[in-house]
PDB file of C-alpha atoms in Angstrom:
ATOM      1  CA  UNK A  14      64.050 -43.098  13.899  1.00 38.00           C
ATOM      2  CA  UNK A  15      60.240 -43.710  15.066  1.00 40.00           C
ATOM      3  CA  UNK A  16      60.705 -40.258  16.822  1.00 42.00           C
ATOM      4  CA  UNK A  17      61.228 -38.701  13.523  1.00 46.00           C
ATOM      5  CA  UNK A  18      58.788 -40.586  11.837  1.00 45.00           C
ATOM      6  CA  UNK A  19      56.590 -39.014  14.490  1.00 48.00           C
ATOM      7  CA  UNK A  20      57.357 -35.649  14.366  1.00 46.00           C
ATOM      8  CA  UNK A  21      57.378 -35.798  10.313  1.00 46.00           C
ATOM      9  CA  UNK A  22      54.074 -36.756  10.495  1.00 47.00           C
ATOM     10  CA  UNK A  23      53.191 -34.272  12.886  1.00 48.00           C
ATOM     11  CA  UNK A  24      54.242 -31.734  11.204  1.00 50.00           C
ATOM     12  CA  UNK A  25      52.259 -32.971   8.089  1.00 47.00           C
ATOM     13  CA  UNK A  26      49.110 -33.394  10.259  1.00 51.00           C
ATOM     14  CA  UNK A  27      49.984 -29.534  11.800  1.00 48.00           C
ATOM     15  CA  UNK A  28      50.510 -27.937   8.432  1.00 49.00           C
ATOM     16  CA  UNK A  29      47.273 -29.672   6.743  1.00 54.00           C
ATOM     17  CA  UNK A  30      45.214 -28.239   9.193  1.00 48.00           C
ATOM     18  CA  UNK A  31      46.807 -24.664   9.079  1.00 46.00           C
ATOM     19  CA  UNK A  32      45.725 -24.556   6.361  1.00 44.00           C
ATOM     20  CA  UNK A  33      42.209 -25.769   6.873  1.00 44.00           C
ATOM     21  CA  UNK A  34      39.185 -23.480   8.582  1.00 45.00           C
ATOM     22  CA  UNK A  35      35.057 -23.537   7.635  1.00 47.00           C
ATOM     23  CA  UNK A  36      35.318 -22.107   4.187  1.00 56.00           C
ATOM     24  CA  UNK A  37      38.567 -24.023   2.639  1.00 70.00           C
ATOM     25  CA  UNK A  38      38.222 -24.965  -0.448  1.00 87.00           C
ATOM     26  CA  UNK A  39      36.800 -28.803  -0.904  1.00 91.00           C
ATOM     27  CA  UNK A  40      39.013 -29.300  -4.044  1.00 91.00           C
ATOM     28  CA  UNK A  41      42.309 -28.514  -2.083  1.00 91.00           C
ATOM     29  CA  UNK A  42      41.077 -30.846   1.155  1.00 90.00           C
ATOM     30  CA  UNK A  43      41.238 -33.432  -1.741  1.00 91.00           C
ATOM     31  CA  UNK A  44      44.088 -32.479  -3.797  1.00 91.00           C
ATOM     32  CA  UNK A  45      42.482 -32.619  -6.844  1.00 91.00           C
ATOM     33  CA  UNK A  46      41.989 -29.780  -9.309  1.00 91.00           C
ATOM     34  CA  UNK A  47      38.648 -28.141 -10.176  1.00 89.00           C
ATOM     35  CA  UNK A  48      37.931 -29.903 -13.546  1.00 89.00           C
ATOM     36  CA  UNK A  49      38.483 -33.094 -11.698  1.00 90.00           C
ATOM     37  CA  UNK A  50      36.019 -36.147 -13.011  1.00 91.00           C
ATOM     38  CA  UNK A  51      34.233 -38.518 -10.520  1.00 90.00           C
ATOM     39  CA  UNK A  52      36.807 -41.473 -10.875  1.00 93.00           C
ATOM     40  CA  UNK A  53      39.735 -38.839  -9.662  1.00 93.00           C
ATOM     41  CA  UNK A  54      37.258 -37.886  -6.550  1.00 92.00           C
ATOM     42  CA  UNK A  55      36.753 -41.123  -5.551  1.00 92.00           C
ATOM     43  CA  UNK A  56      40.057 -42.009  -5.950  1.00 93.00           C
ATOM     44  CA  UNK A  57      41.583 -39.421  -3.758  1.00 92.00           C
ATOM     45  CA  UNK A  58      39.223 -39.941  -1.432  1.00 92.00           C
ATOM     46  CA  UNK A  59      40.160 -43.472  -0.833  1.00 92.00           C
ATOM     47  CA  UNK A  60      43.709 -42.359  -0.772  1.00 92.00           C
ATOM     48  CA  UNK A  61      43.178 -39.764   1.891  1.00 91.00           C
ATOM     49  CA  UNK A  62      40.781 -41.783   4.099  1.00 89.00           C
ATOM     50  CA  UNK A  63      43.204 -44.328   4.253  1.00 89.00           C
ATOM     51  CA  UNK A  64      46.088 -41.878   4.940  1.00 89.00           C
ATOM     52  CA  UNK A  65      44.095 -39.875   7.882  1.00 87.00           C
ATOM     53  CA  UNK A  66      42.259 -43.068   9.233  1.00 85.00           C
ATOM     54  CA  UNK A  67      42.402 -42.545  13.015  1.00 82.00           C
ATOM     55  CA  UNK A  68      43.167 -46.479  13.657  1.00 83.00           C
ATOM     56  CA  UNK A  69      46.729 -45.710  11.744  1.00 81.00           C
ATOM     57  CA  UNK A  70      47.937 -43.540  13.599  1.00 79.00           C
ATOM     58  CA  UNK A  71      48.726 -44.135  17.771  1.00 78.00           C
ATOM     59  CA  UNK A  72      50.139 -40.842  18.890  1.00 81.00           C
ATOM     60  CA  UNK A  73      47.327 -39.212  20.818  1.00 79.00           C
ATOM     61  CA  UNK A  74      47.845 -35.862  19.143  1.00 81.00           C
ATOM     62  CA  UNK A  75      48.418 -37.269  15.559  1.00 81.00           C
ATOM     63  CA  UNK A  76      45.244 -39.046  16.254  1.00 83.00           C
ATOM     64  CA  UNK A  77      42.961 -36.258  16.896  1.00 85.00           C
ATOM     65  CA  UNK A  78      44.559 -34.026  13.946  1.00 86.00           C
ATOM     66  CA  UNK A  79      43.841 -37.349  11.936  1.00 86.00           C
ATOM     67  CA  UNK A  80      40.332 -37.973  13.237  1.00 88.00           C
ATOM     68  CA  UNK A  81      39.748 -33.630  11.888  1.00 88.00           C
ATOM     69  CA  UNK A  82      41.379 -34.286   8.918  1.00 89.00           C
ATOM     70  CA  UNK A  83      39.457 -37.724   7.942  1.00 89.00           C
ATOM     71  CA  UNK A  84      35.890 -35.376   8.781  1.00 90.00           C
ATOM     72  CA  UNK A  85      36.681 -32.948   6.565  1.00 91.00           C
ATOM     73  CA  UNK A  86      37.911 -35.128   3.710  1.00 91.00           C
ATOM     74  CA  UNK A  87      34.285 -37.074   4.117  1.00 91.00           C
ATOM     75  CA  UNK A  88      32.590 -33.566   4.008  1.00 90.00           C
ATOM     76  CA  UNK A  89      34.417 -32.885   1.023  1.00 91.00           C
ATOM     77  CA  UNK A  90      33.724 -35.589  -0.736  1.00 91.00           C
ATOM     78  CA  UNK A  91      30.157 -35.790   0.021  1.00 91.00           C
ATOM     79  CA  UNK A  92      29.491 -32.531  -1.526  1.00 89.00           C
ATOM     80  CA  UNK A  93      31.978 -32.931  -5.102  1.00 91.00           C
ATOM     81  CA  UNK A  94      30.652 -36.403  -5.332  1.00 90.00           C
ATOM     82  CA  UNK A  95      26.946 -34.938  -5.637  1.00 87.00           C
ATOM     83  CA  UNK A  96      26.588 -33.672  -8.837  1.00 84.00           C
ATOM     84  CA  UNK A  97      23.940 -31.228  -7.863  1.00 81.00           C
ATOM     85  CA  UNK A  98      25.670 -30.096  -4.593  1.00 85.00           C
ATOM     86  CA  UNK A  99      28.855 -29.871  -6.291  1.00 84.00           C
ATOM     87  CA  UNK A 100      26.977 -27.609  -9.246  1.00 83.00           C
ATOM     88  CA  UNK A 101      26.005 -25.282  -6.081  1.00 81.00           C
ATOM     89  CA  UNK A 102      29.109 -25.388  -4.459  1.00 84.00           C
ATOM     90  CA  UNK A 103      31.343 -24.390  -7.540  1.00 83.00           C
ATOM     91  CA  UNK A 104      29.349 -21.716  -8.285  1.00 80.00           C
ATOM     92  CA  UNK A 105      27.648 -19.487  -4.920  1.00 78.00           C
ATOM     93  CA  UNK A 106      30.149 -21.501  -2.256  1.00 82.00           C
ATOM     94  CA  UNK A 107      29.118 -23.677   1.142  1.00 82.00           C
ATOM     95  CA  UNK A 108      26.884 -20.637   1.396  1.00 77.00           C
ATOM     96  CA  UNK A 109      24.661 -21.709  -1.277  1.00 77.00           C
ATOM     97  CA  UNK A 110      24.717 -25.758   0.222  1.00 77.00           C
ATOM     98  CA  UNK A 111      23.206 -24.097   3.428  1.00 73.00           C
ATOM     99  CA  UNK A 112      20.412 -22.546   1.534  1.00 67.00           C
ATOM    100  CA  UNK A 113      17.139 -24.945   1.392  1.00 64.00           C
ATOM    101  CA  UNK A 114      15.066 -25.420  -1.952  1.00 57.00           C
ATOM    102  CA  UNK A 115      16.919 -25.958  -4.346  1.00 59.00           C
ATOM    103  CA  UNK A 116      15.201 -27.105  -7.508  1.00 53.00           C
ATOM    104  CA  UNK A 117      17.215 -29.725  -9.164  1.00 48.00           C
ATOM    105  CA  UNK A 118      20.426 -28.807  -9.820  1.00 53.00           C
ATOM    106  CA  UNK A 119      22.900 -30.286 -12.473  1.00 50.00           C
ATOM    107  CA  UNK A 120      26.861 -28.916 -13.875  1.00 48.00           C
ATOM    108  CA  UNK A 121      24.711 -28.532 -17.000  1.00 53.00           C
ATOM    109  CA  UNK A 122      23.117 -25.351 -15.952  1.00 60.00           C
ATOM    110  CA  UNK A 123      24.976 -22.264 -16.564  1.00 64.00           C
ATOM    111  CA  UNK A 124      26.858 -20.121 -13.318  1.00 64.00           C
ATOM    112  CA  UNK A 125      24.497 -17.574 -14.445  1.00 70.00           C
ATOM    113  CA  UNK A 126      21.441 -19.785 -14.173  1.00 72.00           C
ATOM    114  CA  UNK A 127      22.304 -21.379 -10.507  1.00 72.00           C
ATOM    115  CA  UNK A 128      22.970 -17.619  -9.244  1.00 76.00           C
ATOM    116  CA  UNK A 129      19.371 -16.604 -10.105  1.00 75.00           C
ATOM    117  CA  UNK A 130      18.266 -19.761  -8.666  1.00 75.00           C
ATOM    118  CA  UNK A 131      20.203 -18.852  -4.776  1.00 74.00           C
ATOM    119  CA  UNK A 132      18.832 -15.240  -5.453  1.00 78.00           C
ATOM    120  CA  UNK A 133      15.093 -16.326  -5.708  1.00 77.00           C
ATOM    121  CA  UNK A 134      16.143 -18.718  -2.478  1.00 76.00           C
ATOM    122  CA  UNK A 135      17.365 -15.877  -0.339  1.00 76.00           C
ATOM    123  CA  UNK A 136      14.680 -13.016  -1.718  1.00 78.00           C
ATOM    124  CA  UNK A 137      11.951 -16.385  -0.415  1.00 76.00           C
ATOM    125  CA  UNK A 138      13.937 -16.490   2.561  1.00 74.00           C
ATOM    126  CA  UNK A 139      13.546 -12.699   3.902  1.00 74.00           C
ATOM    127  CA  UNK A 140      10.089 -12.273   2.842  1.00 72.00           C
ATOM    128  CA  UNK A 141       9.418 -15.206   5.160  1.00 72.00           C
ATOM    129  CA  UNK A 142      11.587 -13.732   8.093  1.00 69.00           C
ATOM    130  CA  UNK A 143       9.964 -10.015   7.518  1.00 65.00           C
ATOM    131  CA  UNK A 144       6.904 -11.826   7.462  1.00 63.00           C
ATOM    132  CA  UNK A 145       7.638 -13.231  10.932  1.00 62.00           C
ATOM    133  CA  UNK A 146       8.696 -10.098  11.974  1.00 67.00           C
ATOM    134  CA  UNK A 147       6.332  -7.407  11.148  1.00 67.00           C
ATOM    135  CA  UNK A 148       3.074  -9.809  10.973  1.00 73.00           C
ATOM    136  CA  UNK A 149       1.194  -9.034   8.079  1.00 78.00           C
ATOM    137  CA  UNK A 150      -2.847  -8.996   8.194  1.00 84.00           C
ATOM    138  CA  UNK A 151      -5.051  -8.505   5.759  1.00 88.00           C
ATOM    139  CA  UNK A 152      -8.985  -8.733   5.369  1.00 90.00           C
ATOM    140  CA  UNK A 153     -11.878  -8.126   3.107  1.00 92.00           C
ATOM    141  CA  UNK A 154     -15.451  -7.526   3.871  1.00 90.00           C
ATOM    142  CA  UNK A 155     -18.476  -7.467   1.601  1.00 89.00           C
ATOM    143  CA  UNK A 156     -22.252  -6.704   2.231  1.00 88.00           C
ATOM    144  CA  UNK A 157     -24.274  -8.241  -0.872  1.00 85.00           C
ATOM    145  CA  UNK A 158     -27.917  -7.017  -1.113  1.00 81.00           C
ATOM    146  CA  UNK A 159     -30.376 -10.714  -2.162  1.00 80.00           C
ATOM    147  CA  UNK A 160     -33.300  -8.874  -1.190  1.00 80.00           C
ATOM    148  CA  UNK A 161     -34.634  -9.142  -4.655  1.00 77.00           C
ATOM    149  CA  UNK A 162     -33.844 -13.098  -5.030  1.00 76.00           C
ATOM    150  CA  UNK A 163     -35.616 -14.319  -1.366  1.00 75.00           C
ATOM    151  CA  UNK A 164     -38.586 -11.795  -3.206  1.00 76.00           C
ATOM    152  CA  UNK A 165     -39.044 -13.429  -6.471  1.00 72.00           C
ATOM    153  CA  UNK A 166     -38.378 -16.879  -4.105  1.00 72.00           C
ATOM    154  CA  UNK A 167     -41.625 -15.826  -2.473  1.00 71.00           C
ATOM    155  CA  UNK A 168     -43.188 -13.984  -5.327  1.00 68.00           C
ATOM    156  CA  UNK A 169     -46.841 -15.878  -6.225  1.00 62.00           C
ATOM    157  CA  UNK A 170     -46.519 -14.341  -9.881  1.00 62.00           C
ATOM    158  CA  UNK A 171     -45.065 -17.526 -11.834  1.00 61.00           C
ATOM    159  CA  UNK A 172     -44.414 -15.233 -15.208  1.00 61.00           C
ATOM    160  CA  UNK A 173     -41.915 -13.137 -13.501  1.00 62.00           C
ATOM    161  CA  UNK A 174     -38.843 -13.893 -15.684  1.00 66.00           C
ATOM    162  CA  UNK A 175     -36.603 -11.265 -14.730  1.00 70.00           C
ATOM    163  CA  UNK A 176     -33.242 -12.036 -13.479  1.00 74.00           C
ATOM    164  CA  UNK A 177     -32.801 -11.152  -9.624  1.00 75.00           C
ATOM    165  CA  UNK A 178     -31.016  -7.987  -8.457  1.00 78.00           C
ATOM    166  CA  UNK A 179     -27.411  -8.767  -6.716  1.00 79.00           C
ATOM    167  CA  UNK A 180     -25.990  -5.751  -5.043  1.00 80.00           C
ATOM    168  CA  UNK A 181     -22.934  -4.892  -3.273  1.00 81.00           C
ATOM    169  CA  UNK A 182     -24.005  -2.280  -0.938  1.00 83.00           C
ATOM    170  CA  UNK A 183     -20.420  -1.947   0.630  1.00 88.00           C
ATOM    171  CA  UNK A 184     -16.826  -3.254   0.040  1.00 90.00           C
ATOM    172  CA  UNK A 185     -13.650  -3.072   2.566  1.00 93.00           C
ATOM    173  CA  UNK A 186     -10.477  -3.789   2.289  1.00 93.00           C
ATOM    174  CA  UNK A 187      -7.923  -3.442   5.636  1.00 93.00           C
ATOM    175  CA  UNK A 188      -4.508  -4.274   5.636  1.00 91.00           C
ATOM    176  CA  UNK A 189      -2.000  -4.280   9.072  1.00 90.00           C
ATOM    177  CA  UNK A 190       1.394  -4.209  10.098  1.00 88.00           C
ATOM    178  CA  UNK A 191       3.133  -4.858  13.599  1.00 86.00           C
ATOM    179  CA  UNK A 192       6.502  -3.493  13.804  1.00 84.00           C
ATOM    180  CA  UNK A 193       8.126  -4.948  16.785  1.00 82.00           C
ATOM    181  CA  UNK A 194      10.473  -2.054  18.020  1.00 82.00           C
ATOM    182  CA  UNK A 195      11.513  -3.535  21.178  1.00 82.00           C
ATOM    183  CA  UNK A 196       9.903  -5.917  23.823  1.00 78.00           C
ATOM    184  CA  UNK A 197       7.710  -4.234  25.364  1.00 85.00           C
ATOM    185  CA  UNK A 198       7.097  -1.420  22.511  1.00 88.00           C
ATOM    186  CA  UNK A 199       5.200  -1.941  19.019  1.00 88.00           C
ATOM    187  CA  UNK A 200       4.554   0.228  16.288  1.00 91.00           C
ATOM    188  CA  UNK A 201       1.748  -0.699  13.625  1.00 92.00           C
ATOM    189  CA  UNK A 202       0.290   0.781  10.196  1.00 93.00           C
ATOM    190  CA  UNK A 203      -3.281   0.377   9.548  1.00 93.00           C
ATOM    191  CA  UNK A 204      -5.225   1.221   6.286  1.00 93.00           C
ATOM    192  CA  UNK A 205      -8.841   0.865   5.484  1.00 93.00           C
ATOM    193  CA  UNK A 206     -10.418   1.599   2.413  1.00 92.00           C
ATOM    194  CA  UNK A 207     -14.262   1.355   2.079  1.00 91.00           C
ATOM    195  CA  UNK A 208     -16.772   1.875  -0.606  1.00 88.00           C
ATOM    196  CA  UNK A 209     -20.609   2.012   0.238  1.00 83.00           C
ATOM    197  CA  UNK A 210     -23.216   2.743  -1.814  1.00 77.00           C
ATOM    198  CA  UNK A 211     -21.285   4.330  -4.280  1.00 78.00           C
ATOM    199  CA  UNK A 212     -18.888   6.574  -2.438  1.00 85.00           C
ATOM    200  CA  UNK A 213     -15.593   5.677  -1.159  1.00 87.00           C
ATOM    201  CA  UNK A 214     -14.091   6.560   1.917  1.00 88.00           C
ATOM    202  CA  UNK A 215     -10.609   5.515   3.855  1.00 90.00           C
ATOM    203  CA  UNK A 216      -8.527   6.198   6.523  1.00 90.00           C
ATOM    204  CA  UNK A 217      -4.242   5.489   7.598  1.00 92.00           C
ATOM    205  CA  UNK A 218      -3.513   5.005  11.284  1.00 93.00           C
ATOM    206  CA  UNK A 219      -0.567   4.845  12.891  1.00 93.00           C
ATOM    207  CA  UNK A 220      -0.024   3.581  16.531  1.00 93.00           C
ATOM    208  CA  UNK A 221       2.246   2.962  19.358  1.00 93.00           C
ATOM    209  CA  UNK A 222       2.166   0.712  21.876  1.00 91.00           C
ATOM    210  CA  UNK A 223       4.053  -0.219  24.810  1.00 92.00           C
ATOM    211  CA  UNK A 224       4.121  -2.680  27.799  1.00 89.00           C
ATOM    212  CA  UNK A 225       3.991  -1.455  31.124  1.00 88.00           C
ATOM    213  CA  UNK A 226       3.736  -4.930  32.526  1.00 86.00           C
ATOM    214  CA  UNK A 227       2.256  -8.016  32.757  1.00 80.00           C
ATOM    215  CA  UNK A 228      -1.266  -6.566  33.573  1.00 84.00           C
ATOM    216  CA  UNK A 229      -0.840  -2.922  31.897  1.00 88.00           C
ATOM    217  CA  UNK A 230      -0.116  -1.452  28.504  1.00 89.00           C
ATOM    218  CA  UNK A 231      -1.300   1.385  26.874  1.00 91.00           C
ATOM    219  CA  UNK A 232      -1.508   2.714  23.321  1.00 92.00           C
ATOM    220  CA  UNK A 233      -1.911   5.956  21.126  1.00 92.00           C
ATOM    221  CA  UNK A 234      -3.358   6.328  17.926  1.00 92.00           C
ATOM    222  CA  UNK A 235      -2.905   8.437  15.247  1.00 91.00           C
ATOM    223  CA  UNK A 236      -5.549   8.407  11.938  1.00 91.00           C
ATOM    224  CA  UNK A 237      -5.635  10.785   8.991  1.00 88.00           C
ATOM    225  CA  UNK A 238      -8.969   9.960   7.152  1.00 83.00           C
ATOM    226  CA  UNK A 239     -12.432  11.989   7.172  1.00 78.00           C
ATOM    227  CA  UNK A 240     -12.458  12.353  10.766  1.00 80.00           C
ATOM    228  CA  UNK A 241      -8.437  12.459  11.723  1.00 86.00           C
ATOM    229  CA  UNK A 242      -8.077  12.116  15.603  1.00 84.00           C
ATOM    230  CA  UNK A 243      -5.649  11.453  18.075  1.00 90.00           C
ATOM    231  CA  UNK A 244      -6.124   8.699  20.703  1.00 89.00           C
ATOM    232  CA  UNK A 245      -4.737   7.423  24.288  1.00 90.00           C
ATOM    233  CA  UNK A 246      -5.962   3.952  25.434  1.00 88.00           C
ATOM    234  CA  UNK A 247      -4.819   2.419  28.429  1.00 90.00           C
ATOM    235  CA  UNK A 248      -5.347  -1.231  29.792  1.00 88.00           C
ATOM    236  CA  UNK A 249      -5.342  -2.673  32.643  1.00 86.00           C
ATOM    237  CA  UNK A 250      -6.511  -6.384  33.456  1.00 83.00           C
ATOM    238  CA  UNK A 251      -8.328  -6.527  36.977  1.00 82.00           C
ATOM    239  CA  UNK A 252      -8.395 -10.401  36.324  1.00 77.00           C
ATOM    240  CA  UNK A 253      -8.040 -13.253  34.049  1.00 70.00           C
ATOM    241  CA  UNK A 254     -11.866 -12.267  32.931  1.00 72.00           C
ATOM    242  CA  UNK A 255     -11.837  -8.615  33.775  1.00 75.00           C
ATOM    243  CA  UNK A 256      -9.927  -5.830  31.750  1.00 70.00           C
ATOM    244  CA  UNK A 257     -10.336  -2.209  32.554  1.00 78.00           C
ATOM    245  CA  UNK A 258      -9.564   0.425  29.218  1.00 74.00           C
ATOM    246  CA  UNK A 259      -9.771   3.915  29.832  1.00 72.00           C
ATOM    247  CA  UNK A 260      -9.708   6.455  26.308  1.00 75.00           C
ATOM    248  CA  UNK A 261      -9.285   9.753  25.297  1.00 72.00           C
ATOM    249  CA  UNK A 262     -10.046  10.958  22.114  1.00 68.00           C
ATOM    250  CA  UNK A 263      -9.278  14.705  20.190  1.00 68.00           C
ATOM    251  CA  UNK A 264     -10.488  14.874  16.924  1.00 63.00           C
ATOM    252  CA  UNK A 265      -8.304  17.359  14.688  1.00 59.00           C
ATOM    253  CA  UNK A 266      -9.700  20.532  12.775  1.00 54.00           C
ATOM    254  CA  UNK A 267      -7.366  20.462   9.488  1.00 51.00           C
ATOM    255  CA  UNK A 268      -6.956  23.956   7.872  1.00 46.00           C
TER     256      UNK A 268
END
């Protein structure tokens, strides 16, 4: 008879788990339906904890399908007994409990309303990884003309009560990219856009560089603008202090 007992239960352990891989679904680890309130939850989960407790059970294989099947009733539990986890859960999936972020989230909000919610979480979440990726830089420069203020500072002429002359004599803007394309090659997009003294000007330049090793790289440029040329540089570090860089320039004649 206790070998039966054994192999029944066995065979209960064996077909619970069969049934049982990283995405199941929480509500059928507890038995309980979806609409299920918190005193049902916690009540199956005291029911199933004590069924799958691993100190019940001596068999060493019914103990270790015991000791998985206790886990995932816990993990279960922890997220339907979390009103804001279980929210998530019902509506994106253990996808959506992975994503970090969240605003407060309660069963009150619509499915429609926790969907944007994991949307604007993973659209935050690439622009951070392209961000890693590609390296983003961005600067702006401005030369401001205060000649006229450090004159009327020094001015002897106590009457003089008009207002200073501030001038911006020239404004840039430059914004990179580094594309990693492999390990040892990068591509990166370069744009500059000045304005001095009244007239704008602006160039777009496009490079390549690769790694020929530790102490030697090299790297061609490519820039469309007033003047477009096309350059080779090449590197070469002598020692920690020292670098070597040979160039060759060839400015284009556009027709």
């Amino acid at each position: 008879m206790a070998s039966n007992n054994d192999d029944s239960s066995s065979n209960f352990f064996t077909n619970d788990l069969d049934r049982n891989d990283s995405e199941r679904d929480l509500y059928a680890i507890l038995h309980i339906s979806k609409d299920a309130d918190t005193t049902t939850i916690q009540q199956a989960y005291r029911r199933l904890t004590l069924l799958y407790h691993p100190d019940k059970h001596t068999d060493s294989r019914n103990k270790q399908l015991a000791v998985d099947l206790f886990i995932q009733v816990k993990n279960a539990y922890d997220i339907l007994n979390d009103p804001q986890k279980r929210a998530i859960y019902d509506v994106v999936g253990m996808k959506g409990l992975k994503a970090e972020g969240w605003e407060i989230i309660t069963r009150t909000r619509t499915a429609r309303e926790i969907l944007d919610e994991y949307e604007r979480l993973a659209k935050e979440r690439e622009e951070k990884r392209f961000n890693q990726i590609t390296n983003p830089n961005a600067s702006i420069h401005a030369t401001i003309n205060l000649t006229d203020i450090f004159n009327q500072i020094n001015s002897i002429d106590d009457n003089n009560n008009i207002l200073p002359k501030i001038e911006t004599t020239e404004f840039t803007v430059e914004q990179s990219i580094d594309i990693p394309l492999t390990r040892q090659d990068t591509a990166t997009i370069n744009a500059v856009a000045t304005i001095r003294n009244g007239r704008g000007i602006g160039s777009l330049t496009t490079s390549f560089r690769r790694i020929l090793s530790d102490l030697s790289w090299f790297r061609i440029d490519l820039t469309y603008g007033q003047r477009p040329y096309i350059g080779f540089h090449y590197f070469r570090r002598i020692t920690q202090k020292l670098l070597v860089k040979q160039m060759f320039i060839q400015h284009l004649v556009l027709l």
